Amino acid sequence: MTDLRAAKDAARAQARARRDSLSDDRMRAFAADALRDRFLEELVRPGFIADGPVAGYWPLGSELDVRPLLLHLRTGGLRTGGLKTGGRSIALPVSGPRGQALTFRDWDPALPLAAGRYGIQEPGADRPEVVPAVLLVPMLAFDRSGHRLGYGAGYYDRTLDALRAIRPVLAVGMAFAAQEMDAVPCGAHDERLDWILTEREALRFTQ
């Protein structure tokens, strides 16, 4: 366990520096729009995502911004072939104590947000809680086996474990292509993702 923790800490330091180096605003905006379009083309159009709420996240630091996708899912219109891609419920996470699963509240972009436990913007306590059918997952790094490297608090691993015990949930990692590493250090309690999307490609790990 000590060796795994040390390997993860070293990988996190390397991955954070790599992601933080992606500081060009135009490139980051391009990646956010590309991720939106790739999600719609690869997951929505073929029908891989079920009906139900889509939970994303408010970007922290150099995380990839998924808000363009969330806003499109809530308000977007018709696309090629008459497929309706708007009108979904979207949600953001609410951070509880370290070591506990996240909860999610409906996000109405017209309403103000509040700073949560880590200073991240969250829907207010008056917004209804939802159980997502699709979870967009941030990360520091990923590999081609579907594993992600998080920040070490275990929020998303515990969240996915709890959600998957309730209902099927599609876990989609969202990352810059530059965040890929050869092999993410992982243990028995690290939850595997179903998909990982980057601005360059879509990687599918479950059938």
Short mmCIF file of C-alpha atoms in Angstrom, two decimals:
data_model
loop_
_atom_site.label_atom_id
_atom_site.label_comp_id
_atom_site.label_asym_id
_atom_site.label_seq_id
_atom_site.Cartn_x
_atom_site.Cartn_y
_atom_site.Cartn_z
CA MET A 1 0.00 0.00 0.00
CA THR A 2 2.85 2.38 0.85
CA ASP A 3 4.50 1.68 -2.52
CA LEU A 4 1.23 2.33 -4.37
CA ARG A 5 0.68 5.59 -2.48
CA ALA A 6 4.20 6.74 -3.31
CA ALA A 7 3.73 5.82 -6.98
CA LYS A 8 0.46 7.75 -7.11
CA ASP A 9 1.96 10.80 -5.41
CA ALA A 10 4.83 10.88 -7.90
CA ALA A 11 2.46 10.42 -10.83
CA ARG A 12 0.19 13.18 -9.53
CA ALA A 13 3.04 15.68 -9.31
CA GLN A 14 4.10 14.88 -12.86
CA ALA A 15 0.53 14.91 -14.21
CA ARG A 16 -0.42 18.16 -12.49
CA ALA A 17 2.65 19.92 -13.92
CA ARG A 18 1.83 18.62 -17.37
CA ARG A 19 -1.80 19.74 -17.21
CA ASP A 20 -0.90 23.12 -15.71
CA SER A 21 1.45 23.70 -18.64
CA LEU A 22 -1.57 23.72 -21.00
CA SER A 23 -2.10 27.41 -20.38
CA ASP A 24 -2.99 28.73 -23.83
CA ASP A 25 -6.52 30.12 -23.51
CA ARG A 26 -7.37 29.57 -27.17
CA MET A 27 -6.25 25.96 -27.03
CA ARG A 28 -8.26 25.35 -23.87
CA ALA A 29 -11.39 26.92 -25.42
CA PHE A 30 -10.90 24.82 -28.56
CA ALA A 31 -10.58 21.66 -26.44
CA ALA A 32 -13.76 22.47 -24.49
CA ASP A 33 -15.75 22.93 -27.71
CA ALA A 34 -14.17 19.83 -29.28
CA LEU A 35 -15.14 17.75 -26.22
CA ARG A 36 -18.72 19.00 -26.47
CA ASP A 37 -18.96 18.00 -30.13
CA ARG A 38 -17.21 14.65 -29.60
CA PHE A 39 -19.58 13.76 -26.75
CA LEU A 40 -22.61 14.52 -28.93
CA GLU A 41 -21.25 12.62 -31.93
CA GLU A 42 -19.78 9.60 -30.13
CA LEU A 43 -22.20 9.05 -27.24
CA VAL A 44 -25.47 10.92 -27.85
CA ARG A 45 -26.06 10.23 -31.55
CA PRO A 46 -25.38 6.46 -31.34
CA GLY A 47 -27.53 6.26 -28.19
CA PHE A 48 -24.84 5.17 -25.73
CA ILE A 49 -26.12 7.48 -22.99
CA ALA A 50 -29.39 6.69 -21.26
CA ASP A 51 -32.14 9.16 -20.44
CA GLY A 52 -31.60 10.89 -17.15
CA PRO A 53 -29.50 13.63 -15.57
CA VAL A 54 -25.95 14.33 -16.69
CA ALA A 55 -23.63 15.41 -13.88
CA GLY A 56 -20.52 17.39 -14.72
CA TYR A 57 -18.22 19.54 -12.62
CA TRP A 58 -17.20 23.16 -12.20
CA PRO A 59 -13.60 23.33 -13.47
CA LEU A 60 -10.95 23.74 -10.80
CA GLY A 61 -7.61 25.23 -11.79
CA SER A 62 -6.42 23.75 -15.08
CA GLU A 63 -9.18 21.13 -15.41
CA LEU A 64 -10.81 20.82 -18.80
CA ASP A 65 -13.97 22.94 -18.94
CA VAL A 66 -17.10 20.83 -19.55
CA ARG A 67 -19.55 23.71 -19.11
CA PRO A 68 -20.06 24.21 -22.88
CA LEU A 69 -21.23 20.59 -23.07
CA LEU A 70 -23.47 20.86 -20.01
CA LEU A 71 -25.10 24.04 -21.29
CA HIS A 72 -25.72 22.46 -24.68
CA LEU A 73 -27.29 19.39 -23.09
CA ARG A 74 -29.63 21.65 -21.15
CA THR A 75 -30.55 24.16 -23.84
CA GLY A 76 -29.24 22.83 -27.18
CA GLY A 77 -31.58 22.34 -30.11
CA LEU A 78 -31.80 19.85 -32.96
CA ARG A 79 -28.81 18.45 -34.77
CA THR A 80 -28.34 16.40 -37.94
CA GLY A 81 -31.10 13.86 -38.45
CA GLY A 82 -33.47 15.66 -36.11
CA LEU A 83 -31.85 14.28 -32.95
CA LYS A 84 -32.79 16.38 -29.96
CA THR A 85 -29.70 17.05 -27.86
CA GLY A 86 -31.14 19.62 -25.43
CA GLY A 87 -33.60 19.55 -22.58
CA ARG A 88 -31.67 17.28 -20.23
CA SER A 89 -31.33 17.86 -16.52
CA ILE A 90 -27.75 18.77 -15.68
CA ALA A 91 -26.13 18.67 -12.26
CA LEU A 92 -22.98 19.65 -10.40
CA PRO A 93 -21.36 17.85 -7.45
CA VAL A 94 -21.56 18.94 -3.85
CA SER A 95 -18.48 18.03 -1.80
CA GLY A 96 -19.06 16.54 1.61
CA PRO A 97 -16.45 15.43 4.13
CA ARG A 98 -13.29 13.84 2.76
CA GLY A 99 -13.77 10.14 2.19
CA GLN A 100 -17.50 10.32 1.40
CA ALA A 101 -19.26 9.99 -1.93
CA LEU A 102 -20.34 13.15 -3.72
CA THR A 103 -23.95 14.18 -3.98
CA PHE A 104 -25.35 16.08 -6.95
CA ARG A 105 -27.79 18.95 -7.27
CA ASP A 106 -29.63 20.22 -10.32
CA TRP A 107 -27.84 23.15 -11.96
CA ASP A 108 -29.90 26.00 -13.34
CA PRO A 109 -27.42 28.38 -15.03
CA ALA A 110 -29.79 31.28 -14.41
CA LEU A 111 -29.43 30.92 -10.63
CA PRO A 112 -26.43 31.97 -8.51
CA LEU A 113 -23.99 29.37 -7.23
CA ALA A 114 -22.28 29.17 -3.85
CA ALA A 115 -18.68 28.38 -2.94
CA GLY A 116 -18.41 24.87 -1.53
CA ARG A 117 -15.98 23.08 0.75
CA TYR A 118 -12.99 23.61 -1.55
CA GLY A 119 -14.06 26.96 -2.93
CA ILE A 120 -15.62 25.30 -5.99
CA GLN A 121 -18.91 26.69 -7.26
CA GLU A 122 -21.90 24.49 -6.35
CA PRO A 123 -25.69 24.74 -6.66
CA GLY A 124 -27.36 26.06 -3.54
CA ALA A 125 -28.98 23.89 -0.90
CA ASP A 126 -32.40 24.82 -2.31
CA ARG A 127 -31.71 22.96 -5.56
CA PRO A 128 -33.04 19.37 -5.74
CA GLU A 129 -30.64 16.46 -5.44
CA VAL A 130 -30.43 14.14 -8.44
CA VAL A 131 -28.97 10.72 -9.17
CA PRO A 132 -27.07 11.01 -12.45
CA ALA A 133 -27.34 8.55 -15.32
CA VAL A 134 -24.13 9.96 -16.80
CA LEU A 135 -21.16 11.25 -14.80
CA LEU A 136 -18.47 13.43 -16.38
CA VAL A 137 -15.28 12.83 -14.41
CA PRO A 138 -12.27 15.19 -14.13
CA MET A 139 -8.76 13.87 -13.66
CA LEU A 140 -5.05 14.51 -13.58
CA ALA A 141 -4.14 11.68 -15.96
CA PHE A 142 -5.49 8.58 -17.70
CA ASP A 143 -4.28 5.49 -19.49
CA ARG A 144 -5.68 3.32 -22.26
CA SER A 145 -7.08 0.69 -19.91
CA GLY A 146 -9.71 3.09 -18.56
CA HIS A 147 -8.00 4.09 -15.33
CA ARG A 148 -7.76 7.68 -14.14
CA LEU A 149 -5.52 9.45 -11.70
CA GLY A 150 -7.43 11.69 -9.31
CA TYR A 151 -6.34 14.02 -6.53
CA GLY A 152 -6.12 11.43 -3.76
CA ALA A 153 -9.28 12.16 -1.75
CA GLY A 154 -11.17 9.26 -3.31
CA TYR A 155 -14.34 11.24 -4.00
CA TYR A 156 -14.99 9.90 -7.48
CA ASP A 157 -14.06 6.29 -6.72
CA ARG A 158 -16.47 6.24 -3.78
CA THR A 159 -19.09 8.08 -5.82
CA LEU A 160 -18.95 5.64 -8.72
CA ASP A 161 -19.04 2.67 -6.34
CA ALA A 162 -22.12 4.09 -4.63
CA LEU A 163 -23.91 5.05 -7.85
CA ARG A 164 -23.22 1.71 -9.53
CA ALA A 165 -24.81 -0.01 -6.54
CA ILE A 166 -28.03 1.95 -7.17
CA ARG A 167 -28.42 2.06 -10.95
CA PRO A 168 -26.39 1.82 -14.14
CA VAL A 169 -24.31 4.96 -14.58
CA LEU A 170 -22.03 5.82 -17.48
CA ALA A 171 -18.71 7.23 -16.26
CA VAL A 172 -17.05 9.40 -18.89
CA GLY A 173 -13.59 10.77 -18.16
CA MET A 174 -12.91 14.21 -19.65
CA ALA A 175 -9.30 15.14 -20.32
CA PHE A 176 -6.83 16.80 -22.62
CA ALA A 177 -5.00 14.34 -24.87
CA ALA A 178 -1.74 15.49 -23.27
CA GLN A 179 -2.89 14.03 -19.93
CA GLU A 180 -2.40 10.46 -21.14
CA MET A 181 0.28 8.38 -19.42
CA ASP A 182 1.48 4.86 -20.16
CA ALA A 183 0.02 3.30 -17.02
CA VAL A 184 -1.84 4.93 -14.15
CA PRO A 185 -0.92 3.46 -10.73
CA CYS A 186 -4.12 1.85 -9.46
CA GLY A 187 -5.40 -0.35 -6.67
CA ALA A 188 -8.36 -2.62 -6.02
CA HIS A 189 -10.67 0.24 -4.99
CA ASP A 190 -9.97 2.44 -8.02
CA GLU A 191 -13.08 2.53 -10.22
CA ARG A 192 -12.59 2.08 -13.96
CA LEU A 193 -14.20 4.49 -16.42
CA ASP A 194 -16.54 3.46 -19.23
CA TRP A 195 -15.25 6.07 -21.67
CA ILE A 196 -12.53 8.70 -21.86
CA LEU A 197 -12.94 11.62 -24.24
CA THR A 198 -10.21 14.01 -25.31
CA GLU A 199 -10.16 16.72 -27.94
CA ARG A 200 -8.57 14.12 -30.28
CA GLU A 201 -10.45 10.87 -29.72
CA ALA A 202 -13.00 8.80 -27.85
CA LEU A 203 -11.86 5.70 -25.95
CA ARG A 204 -14.48 3.12 -24.99
CA PHE A 205 -13.76 0.48 -22.34
CA THR A 206 -17.10 -1.24 -21.73
CA GLN A 207 -19.57 -2.79 -24.14
#
